[in-house]
Amino acid sequence: MKTKIRILSLDGGGIRGIITCVILKYIEEQLQKIDHPNAKIGDYFDMISGSSTGGLIASLILFPNQDGKAKFSVQEALDLYANKGEDIFTVSMWEKIINPFGLFNEKISQRNLEKQLQEVFGNLELSQFIKPSLITSYDIFNRKAKFFTSHDAVETLQNFYVKDVCRATSAAPTYFEPAQIKSTYGQEFTLIDGGVYANNPALCAYSEAQKLKFSKLLQNSNKPDYPKIKDILMVSVGTGMVLQPYSFKNFENAGKIKWVSPLIDILLSSNVETVDYHLQKMYETLGARNSKNYYRLMPSLYNASADMDNTSAKNIYNLIQAGFQYIEKNQNMLTTIAKKLIANK
């Protein structure tokens, strides 16, 4: 009997990715209780996609150990993320003086980010990921989407260092300057954050999954090839609802400068919501039973800041608490997800 293809999709959201890690940690703990005490979530999905901060988390989850299994538990990923987040997003006083509010240059220097990525990933290559992946970015020179897919990275033209993949997917406009990276073949790309078109990459992951021969990629004859929507268990995780209202009065006769920040916020949020809408409707066509194989996990931010770069100790605490709040309200659903992941190994 064929089992379902298990896809994990992780939204962008900067430091708010801590919420994602907290939720995934709880699911991993359920896997450890039900299936194996050393279970790691990377071994329980057949494909993982991510945009921006979601791409960073996906890369940690897909990092191989010496046996080709997941190296990091979610707790280890959370520790890395929380500890290194402050270093990545630190802005010096001098930078604040010469570049107030990021008006004249990128808000954050890419040097800290690149240093941390080098320390974590070293020379790990995309082709070494333990499972098929889809990590998003956007090519601003050729004006088209760029997807980093580990299953295509067997070709050197499509293979990259993971540190460069992470640098590209997290190059959020106004926060970091574009990433100039090369494939292992030597082709150069100029890339920005994939969140500009797919802050929620779940629909991209579904489209990519349809063209894959999973039984061969995973060496598992129970996995369906070229899966349709009925063959997929989709878990899509957001980084917190951002519901900042904008009134007509505030934007009556507003110019370009006043629109920049709100427009980025609106574009990212609307993309996330639209992808969720499409997937909900697609799964609804399968009937009541199979429609329950799509899970959209979108927590409230509660007291946490919506800012993607707020790494104060108070905000990191509030982000963790927001994750706890979501878990408390959705324990049964999260345990059900863990059981389904195990049943579809």
GROMACS .gro file of C-alpha atoms in nm:
model
  345
    1MET     CA    1   0.000   0.000   0.000
    2LYS     CA    2   0.131   0.342  -0.097
    3THR     CA    3   0.196   0.594   0.179
    4LYS     CA    4   0.156   0.969   0.141
    5ILE     CA    5   0.431   1.211   0.049
    6ARG     CA    6   0.493   1.421   0.362
    7ILE     CA    7   0.577   1.783   0.281
    8LEU     CA    8   0.684   2.046   0.533
    9SER     CA    9   0.664   2.409   0.421
   10LEU     CA   10   0.810   2.694   0.627
   11ASP     CA   11   0.720   3.063   0.583
   12GLY     CA   12   0.955   3.359   0.596
   13GLY     CA   13   0.951   3.611   0.880
   14GLY     CA   14   1.300   3.691   1.008
   15ILE     CA   15   1.356   3.632   1.378
   16ARG     CA   16   0.990   3.527   1.405
   17GLY     CA   17   1.114   3.191   1.278
   18ILE     CA   18   1.168   3.116   1.647
   19ILE     CA   19   0.792   3.050   1.666
   20THR     CA   20   0.826   2.796   1.385
   21CYS     CA   21   1.103   2.617   1.576
   22VAL     CA   22   0.897   2.606   1.897
   23ILE     CA   23   0.601   2.445   1.717
   24LEU     CA   24   0.821   2.197   1.529
   25LYS     CA   25   0.997   2.110   1.853
   26TYR     CA   26   0.665   2.002   2.006
   27ILE     CA   27   0.584   1.784   1.703
   28GLU     CA   28   0.931   1.630   1.726
   29GLU     CA   29   0.876   1.554   2.095
   30GLN     CA   30   0.557   1.368   2.004
   31LEU     CA   31   0.749   1.167   1.744
   32GLN     CA   32   0.998   1.077   2.017
   33LYS     CA   33   0.722   0.966   2.254
   34ILE     CA   34   0.525   0.766   1.998
   35ASP     CA   35   0.789   0.627   1.761
   36HIS     CA   36   1.152   0.658   1.873
   37PRO     CA   37   1.325   0.841   2.160
   38ASN     CA   38   1.589   0.983   1.927
   39ALA     CA   39   1.349   1.085   1.650
   40LYS     CA   40   1.440   1.398   1.453
   41ILE     CA   41   1.180   1.576   1.248
   42GLY     CA   42   1.394   1.585   0.933
   43ASP     CA   43   1.363   1.209   0.903
   44TYR     CA   44   0.982   1.221   0.906
   45PHE     CA   45   0.923   1.440   0.600
   46ASP     CA   46   0.984   1.344   0.238
   47MET     CA   47   1.032   1.701   0.115
   48ILE     CA   48   1.093   2.032   0.291
   49SER     CA   49   1.045   2.379   0.148
   50GLY     CA   50   1.127   2.718   0.294
   51SER     CA   51   1.143   3.089   0.216
   52SER     CA   52   1.378   3.331   0.387
   53THR     CA   53   1.393   3.237   0.756
   54GLY     CA   54   1.200   2.922   0.662
   55GLY     CA   55   1.479   2.837   0.418
   56LEU     CA   56   1.735   2.869   0.698
   57ILE     CA   57   1.535   2.640   0.925
   58ALA     CA   58   1.478   2.392   0.641
   59SER     CA   59   1.853   2.382   0.578
   60LEU     CA   60   1.921   2.300   0.943
   61ILE     CA   61   1.657   2.026   0.941
   62LEU     CA   62   1.800   1.877   0.620
   63PHE     CA   63   2.165   1.888   0.740
   64PRO     CA   64   2.303   1.530   0.717
   65ASN     CA   65   2.490   1.340   0.984
   66GLN     CA   66   2.753   1.082   0.891
   67ASP     CA   67   2.482   0.822   0.830
   68GLY     CA   68   2.276   1.038   0.595
   69LYS     CA   69   2.008   1.104   0.854
   70ALA     CA   70   1.909   1.434   1.015
   71LYS     CA   71   2.196   1.580   1.218
   72PHE     CA   72   2.008   1.844   1.415
   73SER     CA   73   1.708   1.807   1.641
   74VAL     CA   74   1.467   2.101   1.638
   75GLN     CA   75   1.596   2.198   1.984
   76GLU     CA   76   1.947   2.229   1.841
   77ALA     CA   77   1.812   2.431   1.549
   78LEU     CA   78   1.621   2.656   1.790
   79ASP     CA   79   1.933   2.707   2.003
   80LEU     CA   80   2.137   2.799   1.696
   81TYR     CA   81   1.866   3.031   1.573
   82ALA     CA   82   1.808   3.211   1.903
   83ASN     CA   83   2.179   3.241   1.986
   84LYS     CA   84   2.294   3.355   1.643
   85GLY     CA   85   1.992   3.570   1.562
   86GLU     CA   86   2.117   3.859   1.773
   87ASP     CA   87   2.457   3.851   1.602
   88ILE     CA   88   2.297   3.843   1.258
   89PHE     CA   89   2.060   4.134   1.316
   90THR     CA   90   2.291   4.356   1.522
   91VAL     CA   91   2.325   4.710   1.388
   92SER     CA   92   2.613   4.916   1.526
   93MET     CA   93   2.563   5.266   1.663
   94TRP     CA   94   2.778   5.404   1.379
   95GLU     CA   95   2.555   5.234   1.121
   96LYS     CA   96   2.248   5.383   1.291
   97ILE     CA   97   2.400   5.731   1.265
   98ILE     CA   98   2.505   5.716   0.899
   99ASN     CA   99   2.207   5.507   0.786
  100PRO     CA  100   1.901   5.602   0.995
  101PHE     CA  101   1.611   5.358   0.955
  102GLY     CA  102   1.782   5.199   0.654
  103LEU     CA  103   1.694   5.495   0.431
  104PHE     CA  104   2.025   5.521   0.247
  105ASN     CA  105   2.158   5.167   0.257
  106GLU     CA  106   2.052   4.818   0.363
  107LYS     CA  107   1.939   4.816   0.724
  108ILE     CA  108   2.171   4.534   0.836
  109SER     CA  109   2.523   4.446   0.731
  110GLN     CA  110   2.547   4.111   0.556
  111ARG     CA  111   2.888   4.040   0.714
  112ASN     CA  112   2.745   3.900   1.038
  113LEU     CA  113   2.497   3.685   0.849
  114GLU     CA  114   2.765   3.542   0.621
  115LYS     CA  115   2.995   3.474   0.916
  116GLN     CA  116   2.725   3.281   1.103
  117LEU     CA  117   2.628   3.083   0.792
  118GLN     CA  118   2.991   2.984   0.738
  119GLU     CA  119   3.021   2.870   1.099
  120VAL     CA  120   2.706   2.655   1.082
  121PHE     CA  121   2.718   2.509   0.730
  122GLY     CA  122   3.084   2.525   0.630
  123ASN     CA  123   3.123   2.376   0.282
  124LEU     CA  124   2.809   2.161   0.293
  125GLU     CA  125   2.655   2.135  -0.055
  126LEU     CA  126   2.289   2.144  -0.152
  127SER     CA  127   2.324   1.798  -0.310
  128GLN     CA  128   2.405   1.657   0.036
  129PHE     CA  129   2.066   1.736   0.192
  130ILE     CA  130   1.899   1.426   0.332
  131LYS     CA  131   1.570   1.480   0.144
  132PRO     CA  132   1.434   1.668  -0.158
  133SER     CA  133   1.413   2.041  -0.090
  134LEU     CA  134   1.273   2.358  -0.238
  135ILE     CA  135   1.420   2.682  -0.108
  136THR     CA  136   1.315   3.004  -0.275
  137SER     CA  137   1.496   3.314  -0.397
  138TYR     CA  138   1.451   3.565  -0.678
  139ASP     CA  139   1.698   3.642  -0.958
  140ILE     CA  140   1.689   4.021  -1.000
  141PHE     CA  141   1.920   4.018  -1.305
  142ASN     CA  142   1.725   3.764  -1.510
  143ARG     CA  143   1.396   3.863  -1.343
  144LYS     CA  144   1.271   3.519  -1.255
  145ALA     CA  145   1.221   3.290  -0.959
  146LYS     CA  146   1.516   3.078  -0.852
  147PHE     CA  147   1.446   2.753  -0.670
  148PHE     CA  148   1.718   2.562  -0.488
  149THR     CA  149   1.623   2.196  -0.521
  150SER     CA  150   1.856   1.936  -0.377
  151HIS     CA  151   1.720   1.661  -0.602
  152ASP     CA  152   1.836   1.860  -0.908
  153ALA     CA  153   2.171   1.943  -0.747
  154VAL     CA  154   2.327   1.619  -0.874
  155GLU     CA  155   2.408   1.841  -1.172
  156THR     CA  156   2.684   2.088  -1.085
  157LEU     CA  157   2.493   2.361  -1.270
  158GLN     CA  158   2.223   2.331  -1.004
  159ASN     CA  159   2.444   2.262  -0.704
  160PHE     CA  160   2.539   2.533  -0.451
  161TYR     CA  161   2.698   2.567  -0.111
  162VAL     CA  162   2.422   2.567   0.149
  163LYS     CA  163   2.566   2.880   0.312
  164ASP     CA  164   2.509   3.057  -0.022
  165VAL     CA  165   2.157   2.917  -0.055
  166CYS     CA  166   2.076   3.055   0.289
  167ARG     CA  167   2.237   3.389   0.210
  168ALA     CA  168   2.022   3.417  -0.104
  169THR     CA  169   1.689   3.313   0.043
  170SER     CA  170   1.733   3.552   0.338
  171ALA     CA  171   1.844   3.858   0.136
  172ALA     CA  172   1.533   4.058   0.226
  173PRO     CA  173   1.521   4.394   0.045
  174THR     CA  174   1.592   4.690   0.278
  175TYR     CA  175   1.738   4.449   0.538
  176PHE     CA  176   2.030   4.286   0.351
  177GLU     CA  177   2.193   4.369   0.020
  178PRO     CA  178   2.138   4.117  -0.265
  179ALA     CA  179   2.342   3.798  -0.258
  180GLN     CA  180   2.598   3.741  -0.532
  181ILE     CA  181   2.667   3.369  -0.531
  182LYS     CA  182   2.796   3.103  -0.769
  183SER     CA  183   2.691   2.747  -0.835
  184THR     CA  184   2.960   2.482  -0.791
  185TYR     CA  185   2.987   2.492  -1.171
  186GLY     CA  186   3.083   2.860  -1.148
  187GLN     CA  187   2.768   3.033  -1.280
  188GLU     CA  188   2.699   3.361  -1.096
  189PHE     CA  189   2.360   3.475  -0.970
  190THR     CA  190   2.234   3.795  -0.809
  191LEU     CA  191   1.952   3.695  -0.577
  192ILE     CA  192   1.713   3.833  -0.317
  193ASP     CA  193   1.473   3.687  -0.063
  194GLY     CA  194   1.225   3.440  -0.211
  195GLY     CA  195   0.960   3.589   0.016
  196VAL     CA  196   0.903   3.866  -0.241
  197TYR     CA  197   0.689   3.618  -0.437
  198ALA     CA  198   0.651   3.312  -0.213
  199ASN     CA  199   0.671   3.402   0.154
  200ASN     CA  200   0.455   3.094   0.197
  201PRO     CA  201   0.624   2.841  -0.038
  202ALA     CA  202   0.373   2.557   0.014
  203LEU     CA  203   0.216   2.587  -0.331
  204CYS     CA  204   0.560   2.594  -0.493
  205ALA     CA  205   0.650   2.278  -0.301
  206TYR     CA  206   0.333   2.104  -0.418
  207SER     CA  207   0.405   2.192  -0.782
  208GLU     CA  208   0.764   2.070  -0.750
  209ALA     CA  209   0.659   1.746  -0.581
  210GLN     CA  210   0.433   1.656  -0.873
  211LYS     CA  211   0.731   1.606  -1.104
  212LEU     CA  212   0.936   1.387  -0.869
  213LYS     CA  213   0.982   1.012  -0.866
  214PHE     CA  214   0.985   0.975  -0.490
  215SER     CA  215   1.017   0.596  -0.483
  216LYS     CA  216   1.360   0.634  -0.644
  217LEU     CA  217   1.469   0.952  -0.464
  218LEU     CA  218   1.383   0.810  -0.122
  219GLN     CA  219   1.458   0.446  -0.212
  220ASN     CA  220   1.116   0.355  -0.079
  221SER     CA  221   0.881   0.155  -0.303
  222ASN     CA  222   0.585   0.252  -0.082
  223LYS     CA  223   0.611   0.616  -0.190
  224PRO     CA  224   0.401   0.730  -0.488
  225ASP     CA  225   0.575   0.881  -0.789
  226TYR     CA  226   0.459   1.213  -0.937
  227PRO     CA  227   0.206   1.257  -0.652
  228LYS     CA  228  -0.125   1.435  -0.690
  229ILE     CA  229  -0.293   1.635  -0.416
  230LYS     CA  230  -0.461   1.321  -0.277
  231ASP     CA  231  -0.118   1.163  -0.228
  232ILE     CA  232   0.026   1.445  -0.017
  233LEU     CA  233   0.023   1.521   0.355
  234MET     CA  234   0.105   1.891   0.375
  235VAL     CA  235   0.214   2.070   0.693
  236SER     CA  236   0.262   2.445   0.637
  237VAL     CA  237   0.396   2.657   0.924
  238GLY     CA  238   0.368   3.036   0.948
  239THR     CA  239   0.565   3.281   1.160
  240GLY     CA  240   0.275   3.468   1.317
  241MET     CA  241  -0.021   3.667   1.191
  242VAL     CA  242   0.062   4.029   1.111
  243LEU     CA  243  -0.260   4.227   1.117
  244GLN     CA  244  -0.145   4.588   1.128
  245PRO     CA  245  -0.442   4.795   1.005
  246TYR     CA  246  -0.389   5.083   0.762
  247SER     CA  247  -0.655   5.354   0.742
  248PHE     CA  248  -0.747   5.570   0.446
  249LYS     CA  249  -0.668   5.880   0.650
  250ASN     CA  250  -0.307   5.768   0.707
  251PHE     CA  251  -0.246   5.711   0.337
  252GLU     CA  252  -0.450   5.980   0.172
  253ASN     CA  253  -0.208   6.155  -0.067
  254ALA     CA  254   0.080   5.939   0.060
  255GLY     CA  255   0.401   5.940  -0.144
  256LYS     CA  256   0.647   5.665  -0.229
  257ILE     CA  257   0.851   5.686   0.091
  258LYS     CA  258   0.547   5.654   0.316
  259TRP     CA  259   0.423   5.353   0.119
  260VAL     CA  260   0.748   5.150   0.120
  261SER     CA  261   0.726   4.980   0.459
  262PRO     CA  262   0.348   4.920   0.462
  263LEU     CA  263   0.357   4.791   0.104
  264ILE     CA  264   0.622   4.530   0.188
  265ASP     CA  265   0.416   4.422   0.489
  266ILE     CA  266   0.096   4.395   0.281
  267LEU     CA  267   0.263   4.207  -0.005
  268LEU     CA  268   0.418   3.948   0.228
  269SER     CA  269   0.098   3.895   0.427
  270SER     CA  270  -0.131   3.876   0.124
  271ASN     CA  271   0.095   3.620  -0.044
  272VAL     CA  272   0.083   3.400   0.265
  273GLU     CA  273  -0.296   3.418   0.284
  274THR     CA  274  -0.351   3.356  -0.089
  275VAL     CA  275  -0.141   3.039  -0.092
  276ASP     CA  276  -0.332   2.908   0.209
  277TYR     CA  277  -0.662   2.983   0.033
  278HIS     CA  278  -0.560   2.793  -0.281
  279LEU     CA  279  -0.443   2.487  -0.088
  280GLN     CA  280  -0.755   2.480   0.129
  281LYS     CA  281  -0.974   2.478  -0.180
  282MET     CA  282  -0.762   2.213  -0.351
  283TYR     CA  283  -0.786   1.979  -0.054
  284GLU     CA  284  -1.159   2.044  -0.015
  285THR     CA  285  -1.214   1.890  -0.358
  286LEU     CA  286  -1.096   1.556  -0.215
  287GLY     CA  287  -1.387   1.523   0.025
  288ALA     CA  288  -1.411   1.541   0.403
  289ARG     CA  289  -1.166   1.261   0.482
  290ASN     CA  290  -0.870   1.353   0.258
  291SER     CA  291  -0.914   1.728   0.309
  292LYS     CA  292  -0.779   1.672   0.660
  293ASN     CA  293  -0.433   1.605   0.518
  294TYR     CA  294  -0.359   1.977   0.486
  295TYR     CA  295  -0.249   2.156   0.803
  296ARG     CA  296  -0.186   2.529   0.812
  297LEU     CA  297  -0.022   2.622   1.143
  298MET     CA  298  -0.043   3.000   1.185
  299PRO     CA  299   0.001   3.127   1.542
  300SER     CA  300  -0.090   3.464   1.687
  301LEU     CA  301   0.202   3.688   1.782
  302TYR     CA  302   0.037   3.789   2.112
  303ASN     CA  303   0.292   4.019   2.281
  304ALA     CA  304   0.573   3.954   2.032
  305SER     CA  305   0.679   4.217   1.781
  306ALA     CA  306   0.589   4.178   1.414
  307ASP     CA  307   0.929   4.323   1.322
  308MET     CA  308   1.153   4.070   1.150
  309ASP     CA  309   1.470   4.204   1.314
  310ASN     CA  310   1.370   4.260   1.677
  311THR     CA  311   1.619   4.041   1.864
  312SER     CA  312   1.582   4.194   2.207
  313ALA     CA  313   1.578   3.941   2.491
  314LYS     CA  314   1.221   4.046   2.571
  315ASN     CA  315   1.099   3.986   2.216
  316ILE     CA  316   1.272   3.650   2.184
  317TYR     CA  317   1.101   3.549   2.508
  318ASN     CA  318   0.767   3.671   2.370
  319LEU     CA  319   0.817   3.480   2.045
  320ILE     CA  320   0.881   3.161   2.240
  321GLN     CA  321   0.571   3.228   2.450
  322ALA     CA  322   0.365   3.282   2.132
  323GLY     CA  323   0.474   2.936   2.021
  324PHE     CA  324   0.376   2.790   2.358
  325GLN     CA  325   0.035   2.958   2.338
  326TYR     CA  326  -0.027   2.799   1.999
  327ILE     CA  327   0.080   2.456   2.122
  328GLU     CA  328  -0.147   2.479   2.427
  329LYS     CA  329  -0.449   2.552   2.208
  330ASN     CA  330  -0.367   2.291   1.943
  331GLN     CA  331  -0.213   1.996   2.126
  332ASN     CA  332  -0.451   1.738   1.980
  333MET     CA  333  -0.396   1.855   1.624
  334LEU     CA  334  -0.017   1.858   1.662
  335THR     CA  335  -0.021   1.508   1.809
  336THR     CA  336  -0.238   1.395   1.518
  337ILE     CA  337   0.017   1.536   1.275
  338ALA     CA  338   0.293   1.339   1.450
  339LYS     CA  339   0.087   1.019   1.425
  340LYS     CA  340   0.023   1.077   1.055
  341LEU     CA  341   0.391   1.139   0.990
  342ILE     CA  342   0.473   0.805   1.153
  343ALA     CA  343   0.193   0.619   0.971
  344ASN     CA  344   0.322   0.741   0.635
  345LYS     CA  345   0.689   0.647   0.676
   0.00000   0.00000   0.00000
